PDB file of C-alpha atoms in Angstrom:
ATOM      1  CA  UNK S  21     132.851  93.184 151.801  1.00  0.00           C
ATOM      2  CA  UNK S  22     133.071  90.208 154.670  1.00  0.00           C
ATOM      3  CA  UNK S  23     130.317  90.127 156.834  1.00  0.00           C
ATOM      4  CA  UNK S  24     130.294  91.818 160.031  1.00  0.00           C
ATOM      5  CA  UNK S  25     131.737  88.631 161.951  1.00  0.00           C
ATOM      6  CA  UNK S  26     134.620  88.322 159.769  1.00  0.00           C
ATOM      7  CA  UNK S  27     135.777  91.886 160.339  1.00  0.00           C
ATOM      8  CA  UNK S  28     134.980  91.245 163.839  1.00  0.00           C
ATOM      9  CA  UNK S  29     137.962  88.478 163.706  1.00  0.00           C
ATOM     10  CA  UNK S  30     140.054  90.632 162.160  1.00  0.00           C
ATOM     11  CA  UNK S  31     139.349  93.520 164.070  1.00  0.00           C
ATOM     12  CA  UNK S  32     140.681  91.049 167.145  1.00  0.00           C
ATOM     13  CA  UNK S  33     143.742  89.530 165.346  1.00  0.00           C
ATOM     14  CA  UNK S  34     144.878  93.792 164.580  1.00  0.00           C
ATOM     15  CA  UNK S  35     144.571  93.886 168.535  1.00  0.00           C
ATOM     16  CA  UNK S  36     146.593  90.320 169.131  1.00  0.00           C
ATOM     17  CA  UNK S  37     149.272  91.935 167.149  1.00  0.00           C
ATOM     18  CA  UNK S  38     148.932  95.463 168.340  1.00  0.00           C
ATOM     19  CA  UNK S  39     149.287  93.603 172.248  1.00  0.00           C
ATOM     20  CA  UNK S  40     152.346  91.890 170.514  1.00  0.00           C
ATOM     21  CA  UNK S  41     155.055  94.408 169.271  1.00  0.00           C
ATOM     22  CA  UNK S  42     157.373  93.748 172.044  1.00  0.00           C
ATOM     23  CA  UNK S  43     156.931  90.105 172.491  1.00  0.00           C
ATOM     24  CA  UNK S  44     156.402  87.193 170.157  1.00  0.00           C
ATOM     25  CA  UNK S  45     153.780  86.031 168.430  1.00  0.00           C
ATOM     26  CA  UNK S  46     152.448  83.054 166.580  1.00  0.00           C
ATOM     27  CA  UNK S  47     149.844  82.006 164.125  1.00  0.00           C
ATOM     28  CA  UNK S  48     148.080  80.311 166.180  1.00  0.00           C
ATOM     29  CA  UNK S  49     147.698  83.405 168.637  1.00  0.00           C
ATOM     30  CA  UNK S  50     146.421  85.168 165.977  1.00  0.00           C
ATOM     31  CA  UNK S  51     143.924  82.024 165.025  1.00  0.00           C
ATOM     32  CA  UNK S  52     142.922  81.429 168.846  1.00  0.00           C
ATOM     33  CA  UNK S  53     142.122  85.963 168.701  1.00  0.00           C
ATOM     34  CA  UNK S  54     139.934  85.116 165.779  1.00  0.00           C
ATOM     35  CA  UNK S  55     138.084  82.158 166.574  1.00  0.00           C
ATOM     36  CA  UNK S  56     139.103  80.666 163.196  1.00  0.00           C
ATOM     37  CA  UNK S  57     141.647  77.549 162.036  1.00  0.00           C
ATOM     38  CA  UNK S  58     145.649  79.439 160.931  1.00  0.00           C
ATOM     39  CA  UNK S  59     144.153  78.705 157.799  1.00  0.00           C
ATOM     40  CA  UNK S  60     141.385  80.222 157.463  1.00  0.00           C
ATOM     41  CA  UNK S  61     142.677  83.017 160.106  1.00  0.00           C
ATOM     42  CA  UNK S  62     145.247  84.123 157.334  1.00  0.00           C
ATOM     43  CA  UNK S  63     142.962  83.969 154.942  1.00  0.00           C
ATOM     44  CA  UNK S  64     140.033  86.696 155.425  1.00  0.00           C
ATOM     45  CA  UNK S  65     143.368  89.007 156.961  1.00  0.00           C
ATOM     46  CA  UNK S  66     144.915  89.200 154.073  1.00  0.00           C
ATOM     47  CA  UNK S  67     141.263  90.020 152.195  1.00  0.00           C
ATOM     48  CA  UNK S  68     140.011  92.736 154.909  1.00  0.00           C
ATOM     49  CA  UNK S  69     143.386  94.222 155.036  1.00  0.00           C
ATOM     50  CA  UNK S  70     145.401  93.506 151.828  1.00  0.00           C
ATOM     51  CA  UNK S  71     148.821  92.445 153.991  1.00  0.00           C
ATOM     52  CA  UNK S  72     149.252  88.953 155.260  1.00  0.00           C
ATOM     53  CA  UNK S  73     149.045  88.820 159.525  1.00  0.00           C
ATOM     54  CA  UNK S  74     153.282  88.938 159.346  1.00  0.00           C
ATOM     55  CA  UNK S  75     153.959  91.231 156.653  1.00  0.00           C
ATOM     56  CA  UNK S  76     151.286  93.670 158.661  1.00  0.00           C
ATOM     57  CA  UNK S  77     152.987  92.858 161.847  1.00  0.00           C
ATOM     58  CA  UNK S  78     156.543  93.538 160.993  1.00  0.00           C
ATOM     59  CA  UNK S  79     155.516  96.975 158.817  1.00  0.00           C
ATOM     60  CA  UNK S  80     153.618  98.390 162.113  1.00  0.00           C
ATOM     61  CA  UNK S  81     157.416  97.032 164.316  1.00  0.00           C
ATOM     62  CA  UNK S  82     158.958  99.056 161.990  1.00  0.00           C
ATOM     63  CA  UNK S  83     156.774 102.323 161.669  1.00  0.00           C
ATOM     64  CA  UNK S  84     156.800 102.078 165.962  1.00  0.00           C
ATOM     65  CA  UNK S  85     160.494 101.663 165.955  1.00  0.00           C
ATOM     66  CA  UNK S  86     161.113 104.592 163.736  1.00  0.00           C
ATOM     67  CA  UNK S  87     158.790 106.982 166.232  1.00  0.00           C
ATOM     68  CA  UNK S  88     160.920 105.671 168.904  1.00  0.00           C
ATOM     69  CA  UNK S  89     164.261 106.677 167.145  1.00  0.00           C
ATOM     70  CA  UNK S  90     162.724 109.644 166.461  1.00  0.00           C
ATOM     71  CA  UNK S  91     161.538 110.836 169.506  1.00  0.00           C
ATOM     72  CA  UNK S  92     164.004 109.454 172.215  1.00  0.00           C
ATOM     73  CA  UNK S  93     168.239 108.387 172.501  1.00  0.00           C
ATOM     74  CA  UNK S  94     167.958 104.503 172.354  1.00  0.00           C
ATOM     75  CA  UNK S  95     171.195 102.313 170.721  1.00  0.00           C
ATOM     76  CA  UNK S  96     169.653 100.816 167.253  1.00  0.00           C
ATOM     77  CA  UNK S  97     169.869  97.257 169.319  1.00  0.00           C
ATOM     78  CA  UNK S  98     168.064  98.210 171.961  1.00  0.00           C
ATOM     79  CA  UNK S  99     165.383  99.415 169.281  1.00  0.00           C
ATOM     80  CA  UNK S 100     165.453  96.636 166.904  1.00  0.00           C
ATOM     81  CA  UNK S 101     165.338  93.624 170.102  1.00  0.00           C
ATOM     82  CA  UNK S 102     162.222  95.684 171.880  1.00  0.00           C
ATOM     83  CA  UNK S 103     160.779  95.554 168.550  1.00  0.00           C
ATOM     84  CA  UNK S 104     161.654  91.601 168.572  1.00  0.00           C
ATOM     85  CA  UNK S 105     164.197  91.752 165.278  1.00  0.00           C
ATOM     86  CA  UNK S 106     166.906  88.773 166.357  1.00  0.00           C
ATOM     87  CA  UNK S 107     169.854  91.261 165.304  1.00  0.00           C
ATOM     88  CA  UNK S 108     170.924  94.773 164.360  1.00  0.00           C
ATOM     89  CA  UNK S 109     171.393  93.528 160.920  1.00  0.00           C
ATOM     90  CA  UNK S 110     168.784  92.388 160.314  1.00  0.00           C
ATOM     91  CA  UNK S 111     166.600  95.305 161.703  1.00  0.00           C
ATOM     92  CA  UNK S 112     168.598  97.636 159.676  1.00  0.00           C
ATOM     93  CA  UNK S 113     167.909  95.407 156.538  1.00  0.00           C
ATOM     94  CA  UNK S 114     164.226  95.049 157.390  1.00  0.00           C
ATOM     95  CA  UNK S 115     163.921  99.392 158.074  1.00  0.00           C
ATOM     96  CA  UNK S 116     165.848 100.538 154.938  1.00  0.00           C
ATOM     97  CA  UNK S 117     164.359  97.964 152.665  1.00  0.00           C
ATOM     98  CA  UNK S 118     160.490  99.811 154.292  1.00  0.00           C
ATOM     99  CA  UNK S 119     161.449 103.702 154.791  1.00  0.00           C
ATOM    100  CA  UNK S 120     165.021 104.011 152.447  1.00  0.00           C
ATOM    101  CA  UNK S 121     167.896 104.797 155.071  1.00  0.00           C
ATOM    102  CA  UNK S 122     169.324 103.140 157.640  1.00  0.00           C
ATOM    103  CA  UNK S 123     167.934 103.491 161.036  1.00  0.00           C
ATOM    104  CA  UNK S 124     170.970 105.074 162.028  1.00  0.00           C
ATOM    105  CA  UNK S 125     170.849 107.486 159.606  1.00  0.00           C
ATOM    106  CA  UNK S 126     166.855 108.313 159.919  1.00  0.00           C
ATOM    107  CA  UNK S 127     167.365 108.466 164.264  1.00  0.00           C
ATOM    108  CA  UNK S 128     170.411 111.248 163.258  1.00  0.00           C
ATOM    109  CA  UNK S 129     168.425 113.876 160.245  1.00  0.00           C
ATOM    110  CA  UNK S 130     164.423 112.593 160.820  1.00  0.00           C
ATOM    111  CA  UNK S 131     163.148 113.368 157.020  1.00  0.00           C
ATOM    112  CA  UNK S 132     159.526 112.653 156.853  1.00  0.00           C
ATOM    113  CA  UNK S 133     159.805 109.095 155.787  1.00  0.00           C
ATOM    114  CA  UNK S 134     155.962 106.821 154.923  1.00  0.00           C
ATOM    115  CA  UNK S 135     154.648 105.053 157.916  1.00  0.00           C
ATOM    116  CA  UNK S 136     152.952 102.235 158.097  1.00  0.00           C
ATOM    117  CA  UNK S 137     149.750 103.539 159.830  1.00  0.00           C
ATOM    118  CA  UNK S 138     146.554 100.824 159.852  1.00  0.00           C
ATOM    119  CA  UNK S 139     142.863 101.654 160.821  1.00  0.00           C
ATOM    120  CA  UNK S 140     140.176  99.833 162.608  1.00  0.00           C
ATOM    121  CA  UNK S 141     138.396  98.546 159.313  1.00  0.00           C
ATOM    122  CA  UNK S 142     134.606  99.875 159.354  1.00  0.00           C
ATOM    123  CA  UNK S 143     132.472  97.675 160.513  1.00  0.00           C
ATOM    124  CA  UNK S 144     128.703  96.653 158.617  1.00  0.00           C
ATOM    125  CA  UNK S 145     125.815  98.862 160.506  1.00  0.00           C
ATOM    126  CA  UNK S 146     124.113  96.897 163.599  1.00  0.00           C
ATOM    127  CA  UNK S 147     120.822  96.834 162.732  1.00  0.00           C
ATOM    128  CA  UNK S 148     119.686  97.040 166.765  1.00  0.00           C
ATOM    129  CA  UNK S 149     122.143 100.001 167.351  1.00  0.00           C
ATOM    130  CA  UNK S 150     120.692 102.293 164.248  1.00  0.00           C
ATOM    131  CA  UNK S 151     117.959 103.607 166.046  1.00  0.00           C
ATOM    132  CA  UNK S 152     120.231 104.937 168.771  1.00  0.00           C
ATOM    133  CA  UNK S 153     122.112 106.578 166.216  1.00  0.00           C
ATOM    134  CA  UNK S 154     118.958 109.615 165.750  1.00  0.00           C
ATOM    135  CA  UNK S 155     119.660 110.793 169.674  1.00  0.00           C
ATOM    136  CA  UNK S 156     121.014 113.978 169.272  1.00  0.00           C
ATOM    137  CA  UNK S 157     124.729 114.717 170.630  1.00  0.00           C
ATOM    138  CA  UNK S 158     126.313 117.884 172.259  1.00  0.00           C
ATOM    139  CA  UNK S 159     128.832 119.485 170.344  1.00  0.00           C
ATOM    140  CA  UNK S 160     131.434 121.754 172.321  1.00  0.00           C
ATOM    141  CA  UNK S 161     132.424 125.219 170.963  1.00  0.00           C
ATOM    142  CA  UNK S 162     135.932 126.879 172.168  1.00  0.00           C
ATOM    143  CA  UNK S 163     138.365 129.505 170.205  1.00  0.00           C
ATOM    144  CA  UNK S 164     141.389 128.792 170.287  1.00  0.00           C
ATOM    145  CA  UNK S 165     144.848 131.064 169.190  1.00  0.00           C
ATOM    146  CA  UNK S 166     146.591 129.711 166.041  1.00  0.00           C
ATOM    147  CA  UNK S 167     150.553 131.912 166.017  1.00  0.00           C
ATOM    148  CA  UNK S 168     151.710 132.823 163.073  1.00  0.00           C
ATOM    149  CA  UNK S 169     153.330 129.330 161.074  1.00  0.00           C
ATOM    150  CA  UNK S 170     154.020 126.830 157.727  1.00  0.00           C
ATOM    151  CA  UNK S 171     151.901 123.975 156.596  1.00  0.00           C
ATOM    152  CA  UNK S 172     153.825 121.311 154.623  1.00  0.00           C
ATOM    153  CA  UNK S 173     150.799 120.321 152.258  1.00  0.00           C
ATOM    154  CA  UNK S 174     150.325 118.289 150.070  1.00  0.00           C
ATOM    155  CA  UNK S 175     148.080 119.690 147.316  1.00  0.00           C
ATOM    156  CA  UNK S 176     145.129 117.681 145.305  1.00  0.00           C
ATOM    157  CA  UNK S 177     143.434 118.484 141.616  1.00  0.00           C
ATOM    158  CA  UNK S 178     140.017 119.669 141.946  1.00  0.00           C
ATOM    159  CA  UNK S 179     138.840 118.131 145.509  1.00  0.00           C
ATOM    160  CA  UNK S 180     136.545 120.022 147.784  1.00  0.00           C
ATOM    161  CA  UNK S 181     136.379 117.279 150.541  1.00  0.00           C
ATOM    162  CA  UNK S 182     139.025 113.853 151.729  1.00  0.00           C
ATOM    163  CA  UNK S 183     137.356 111.265 149.384  1.00  0.00           C
ATOM    164  CA  UNK S 184     137.931 113.116 146.220  1.00  0.00           C
ATOM    165  CA  UNK S 185     141.303 114.236 147.574  1.00  0.00           C
ATOM    166  CA  UNK S 186     141.988 110.637 148.371  1.00  0.00           C
ATOM    167  CA  UNK S 187     141.102 109.487 144.789  1.00  0.00           C
ATOM    168  CA  UNK S 188     143.107 112.509 143.132  1.00  0.00           C
ATOM    169  CA  UNK S 189     146.472 112.201 145.341  1.00  0.00           C
ATOM    170  CA  UNK S 190     146.072 108.659 147.064  1.00  0.00           C
ATOM    171  CA  UNK S 191     145.973 107.594 150.699  1.00  0.00           C
ATOM    172  CA  UNK S 192     149.489 107.278 151.938  1.00  0.00           C
ATOM    173  CA  UNK S 193     150.325 111.296 152.256  1.00  0.00           C
ATOM    174  CA  UNK S 194     148.509 111.050 155.831  1.00  0.00           C
ATOM    175  CA  UNK S 195     151.146 108.503 157.442  1.00  0.00           C
ATOM    176  CA  UNK S 196     154.194 110.491 155.618  1.00  0.00           C
ATOM    177  CA  UNK S 197     152.495 113.738 158.149  1.00  0.00           C
ATOM    178  CA  UNK S 198     152.881 111.652 161.205  1.00  0.00           C
ATOM    179  CA  UNK S 199     156.633 111.303 160.724  1.00  0.00           C
ATOM    180  CA  UNK S 200     156.972 114.605 161.029  1.00  0.00           C
ATOM    181  CA  UNK S 201     159.445 115.212 164.185  1.00  0.00           C
ATOM    182  CA  UNK S 202     159.171 118.889 163.886  1.00  0.00           C
ATOM    183  CA  UNK S 203     155.679 119.145 163.409  1.00  0.00           C
ATOM    184  CA  UNK S 204     153.127 121.560 165.873  1.00  0.00           C
ATOM    185  CA  UNK S 205     150.210 119.827 165.586  1.00  0.00           C
ATOM    186  CA  UNK S 206     148.972 116.319 164.417  1.00  0.00           C
ATOM    187  CA  UNK S 207     148.526 116.027 161.371  1.00  0.00           C
ATOM    188  CA  UNK S 208     144.822 117.948 159.196  1.00  0.00           C
ATOM    189  CA  UNK S 209     142.607 117.829 156.293  1.00  0.00           C
ATOM    190  CA  UNK S 210     143.076 121.856 155.090  1.00  0.00           C
ATOM    191  CA  UNK S 211     140.386 123.836 153.199  1.00  0.00           C
ATOM    192  CA  UNK S 212     142.500 126.832 152.167  1.00  0.00           C
ATOM    193  CA  UNK S 213     140.579 130.337 151.604  1.00  0.00           C
ATOM    194  CA  UNK S 214     141.407 131.416 147.682  1.00  0.00           C
ATOM    195  CA  UNK S 215     144.299 133.116 148.039  1.00  0.00           C
ATOM    196  CA  UNK S 216     146.138 130.295 149.738  1.00  0.00           C
ATOM    197  CA  UNK S 217     144.592 128.239 146.712  1.00  0.00           C
ATOM    198  CA  UNK S 218     147.857 127.472 143.709  1.00  0.00           C
ATOM    199  CA  UNK S 219     145.962 127.848 139.767  1.00  0.00           C
ATOM    200  CA  UNK S 220     144.521 124.697 138.602  1.00  0.00           C
ATOM    201  CA  UNK S 221     144.799 123.247 142.362  1.00  0.00           C
ATOM    202  CA  UNK S 222     142.477 121.715 144.681  1.00  0.00           C
ATOM    203  CA  UNK S 223     140.883 123.920 147.366  1.00  0.00           C
ATOM    204  CA  UNK S 224     140.995 120.706 149.749  1.00  0.00           C
ATOM    205  CA  UNK S 225     144.698 119.594 151.283  1.00  0.00           C
ATOM    206  CA  UNK S 226     146.303 117.499 153.820  1.00  0.00           C
ATOM    207  CA  UNK S 227     148.990 119.003 155.384  1.00  0.00           C
ATOM    208  CA  UNK S 228     151.012 119.484 158.948  1.00  0.00           C
ATOM    209  CA  UNK S 229     151.556 122.106 160.935  1.00  0.00           C
ATOM    210  CA  UNK S 230     156.126 122.968 161.525  1.00  0.00           C
ATOM    211  CA  UNK S 231     157.297 126.145 162.612  1.00  0.00           C
ATOM    212  CA  UNK S 232     158.791 129.544 160.876  1.00  0.00           C
ATOM    213  CA  UNK S 233     162.357 128.240 160.608  1.00  0.00           C
ATOM    214  CA  UNK S 234     161.557 124.272 159.607  1.00  0.00           C
ATOM    215  CA  UNK S 235     164.174 123.330 157.585  1.00  0.00           C
ATOM    216  CA  UNK S 236     164.289 119.801 157.454  1.00  0.00           C
ATOM    217  CA  UNK S 237     163.796 117.796 154.007  1.00  0.00           C
ATOM    218  CA  UNK S 238     160.135 118.681 152.247  1.00  0.00           C
ATOM    219  CA  UNK S 239     159.655 115.678 150.343  1.00  0.00           C
ATOM    220  CA  UNK S 240     158.687 114.936 146.585  1.00  0.00           C
ATOM    221  CA  UNK S 241     155.685 116.943 145.633  1.00  0.00           C
ATOM    222  CA  UNK S 242     155.304 118.452 149.050  1.00  0.00           C
ATOM    223  CA  UNK S 243     155.515 122.212 149.850  1.00  0.00           C
ATOM    224  CA  UNK S 244     155.960 124.293 152.582  1.00  0.00           C
ATOM    225  CA  UNK S 245     153.743 127.778 152.624  1.00  0.00           C
ATOM    226  CA  UNK S 246     153.540 130.195 155.570  1.00  0.00           C
ATOM    227  CA  UNK S 247     149.693 130.769 157.349  1.00  0.00           C
ATOM    228  CA  UNK S 248     149.262 134.057 159.628  1.00  0.00           C
ATOM    229  CA  UNK S 249     148.362 134.282 163.722  1.00  0.00           C
ATOM    230  CA  UNK S 250     144.761 133.268 163.244  1.00  0.00           C
ATOM    231  CA  UNK S 251     141.783 132.469 166.035  1.00  0.00           C
ATOM    232  CA  UNK S 252     139.609 129.003 165.293  1.00  0.00           C
ATOM    233  CA  UNK S 253     136.574 128.814 167.098  1.00  0.00           C
ATOM    234  CA  UNK S 254     137.058 124.794 166.940  1.00  0.00           C
ATOM    235  CA  UNK S 255     133.771 122.332 167.547  1.00  0.00           C
ATOM    236  CA  UNK S 256     133.591 118.447 168.747  1.00  0.00           C
ATOM    237  CA  UNK S 257     131.318 116.103 168.948  1.00  0.00           C
ATOM    238  CA  UNK S 258     130.852 113.800 171.622  1.00  0.00           C
ATOM    239  CA  UNK S 259     132.634 110.718 171.087  1.00  0.00           C
ATOM    240  CA  UNK S 260     131.026 108.233 168.843  1.00  0.00           C
ATOM    241  CA  UNK S 261     131.541 104.399 168.354  1.00  0.00           C
ATOM    242  CA  UNK S 262     134.556 104.443 165.237  1.00  0.00           C
ATOM    243  CA  UNK S 263     131.766 103.086 162.849  1.00  0.00           C
ATOM    244  CA  UNK S 264     130.103 105.436 162.883  1.00  0.00           C
ATOM    245  CA  UNK S 265     132.304 108.523 162.386  1.00  0.00           C
ATOM    246  CA  UNK S 266     130.367 109.526 158.726  1.00  0.00           C
ATOM    247  CA  UNK S 267     127.055 110.238 161.358  1.00  0.00           C
ATOM    248  CA  UNK S 268     129.603 112.494 163.811  1.00  0.00           C
ATOM    249  CA  UNK S 269     130.842 114.189 161.001  1.00  0.00           C
ATOM    250  CA  UNK S 270     127.399 115.212 159.437  1.00  0.00           C
ATOM    251  CA  UNK S 271     126.281 116.125 162.962  1.00  0.00           C
ATOM    252  CA  UNK S 272     129.537 118.886 163.445  1.00  0.00           C
ATOM    253  CA  UNK S 273     128.174 119.862 160.334  1.00  0.00           C
ATOM    254  CA  UNK S 274     124.763 120.129 160.832  1.00  0.00           C
ATOM    255  CA  UNK S 275     125.218 122.199 163.621  1.00  0.00           C
ATOM    256  CA  UNK S 276     127.905 124.868 162.465  1.00  0.00           C
ATOM    257  CA  UNK S 277     125.721 125.247 159.274  1.00  0.00           C
ATOM    258  CA  UNK S 278     122.764 126.853 162.556  1.00  0.00           C
ATOM    259  CA  UNK S 279     124.967 128.586 164.615  1.00  0.00           C
ATOM    260  CA  UNK S 280     125.864 132.543 165.018  1.00  0.00           C
ATOM    261  CA  UNK S 281     129.114 132.723 166.189  1.00  0.00           C
ATOM    262  CA  UNK S 282     128.431 136.799 167.048  1.00  0.00           C
ATOM    263  CA  UNK S 283     126.518 135.258 170.433  1.00  0.00           C
ATOM    264  CA  UNK S 284     130.572 134.542 170.824  1.00  0.00           C
ATOM    265  CA  UNK S 285     131.358 137.458 169.950  1.00  0.00           C
ATOM    266  CA  UNK S 286     133.306 137.205 166.491  1.00  0.00           C
ATOM    267  CA  UNK S 287     132.622 136.393 163.009  1.00  0.00           C
ATOM    268  CA  UNK S 288     133.155 133.790 160.330  1.00  0.00           C
ATOM    269  CA  UNK S 289     137.029 135.124 158.517  1.00  0.00           C
ATOM    270  CA  UNK S 290     136.998 132.294 155.320  1.00  0.00           C
ATOM    271  CA  UNK S 291     139.946 134.201 154.054  1.00  0.00           C
ATOM    272  CA  UNK S 292     141.975 134.539 157.478  1.00  0.00           C
ATOM    273  CA  UNK S 293     143.353 131.376 157.144  1.00  0.00           C
ATOM    274  CA  UNK S 294     142.322 127.421 156.297  1.00  0.00           C
ATOM    275  CA  UNK S 295     139.393 125.527 157.750  1.00  0.00           C
ATOM    276  CA  UNK S 296     140.474 122.040 159.017  1.00  0.00           C
ATOM    277  CA  UNK S 297     139.214 118.607 160.362  1.00  0.00           C
ATOM    278  CA  UNK S 298     141.500 116.469 162.623  1.00  0.00           C
ATOM    279  CA  UNK S 299     141.050 112.731 161.820  1.00  0.00           C
ATOM    280  CA  UNK S 300     138.199 110.921 163.112  1.00  0.00           C
ATOM    281  CA  UNK S 301     138.640 108.963 166.568  1.00  0.00           C
ATOM    282  CA  UNK S 302     135.806 107.794 167.926  1.00  0.00           C
ATOM    283  CA  UNK S 303     137.250 107.802 171.566  1.00  0.00           C
ATOM    284  CA  UNK S 304     137.513 112.119 171.484  1.00  0.00           C
ATOM    285  CA  UNK S 305     134.945 112.690 169.095  1.00  0.00           C
ATOM    286  CA  UNK S 306     135.300 114.311 165.370  1.00  0.00           C
ATOM    287  CA  UNK S 307     136.991 118.129 165.625  1.00  0.00           C
ATOM    288  CA  UNK S 308     136.735 120.486 162.867  1.00  0.00           C
ATOM    289  CA  UNK S 309     137.746 124.882 163.753  1.00  0.00           C
ATOM    290  CA  UNK S 310     137.004 126.964 161.324  1.00  0.00           C
ATOM    291  CA  UNK S 311     138.826 130.365 161.538  1.00  0.00           C
ATOM    292  CA  UNK S 312     137.190 134.052 163.207  1.00  0.00           C
ATOM    293  CA  UNK S 313     138.072 137.815 163.780  1.00  0.00           C
ATOM    294  CA  UNK S 314     136.194 139.505 167.156  1.00  0.00           C
ATOM    295  CA  UNK S 315     133.651 141.827 165.945  1.00  0.00           C
ATOM    296  CA  UNK S 316     134.657 145.590 167.101  1.00  0.00           C
TER     297      UNK S 316
END
């Protein structure tokens, strides 16, 4: 595994790429951001991310271009030029290779597609920061209503948590879920109640909630099921360093384990709806929700 200094250099290159999605970028600029020679910068980037820098850049530009075509009424040529493609034809070829359909066809139909969603690299713990991680943090609690709806989901086999799920089905379902135009909320990892677990499939799944009238394409291997209206008790940690996400999740779980919802006028209702977690983002804290019902 690359050391902390190397990973920080790669992160700086990732940030540089993010800042140059709409303007020219050279290997020298990336190398300057990393603080290494162009050859060494390209090597450590590939080792850390699995992609060459400009393969990564192109995939990210194409995914952001796809979201623009999904959400905005704009010409394909304008999108191509905005994301630094030289021509309509070159953009169309690259888009079609990446997603299996032309940008024009995608903008008209907006089916789910597998976007490229790079995540920040996880850094080894900094010993100077470890002593600060034991400080007790606040967990915020609120109750929210979820309407009757459907969920587009991918089941696993036996998984009861995220890492086992990824081993069973891979880690590429999330980019597909993010692309769903009709999504009511952001994608979630879900623990299904017993009555929603199909025989021979997992309790933990990943999916995205969509309206009851969802009629777009259902990608191979996914399915759509209906969810009833419900109340969810939402737990949210304080913001945290992205490298400390495991500690943030554990902190929320510890809080929930000792939490009594009756104090709020509710009780746990595990069969009423799926328990779910949002993607852990340090800037907002870890968020998890569990179903409840009012105490009569």
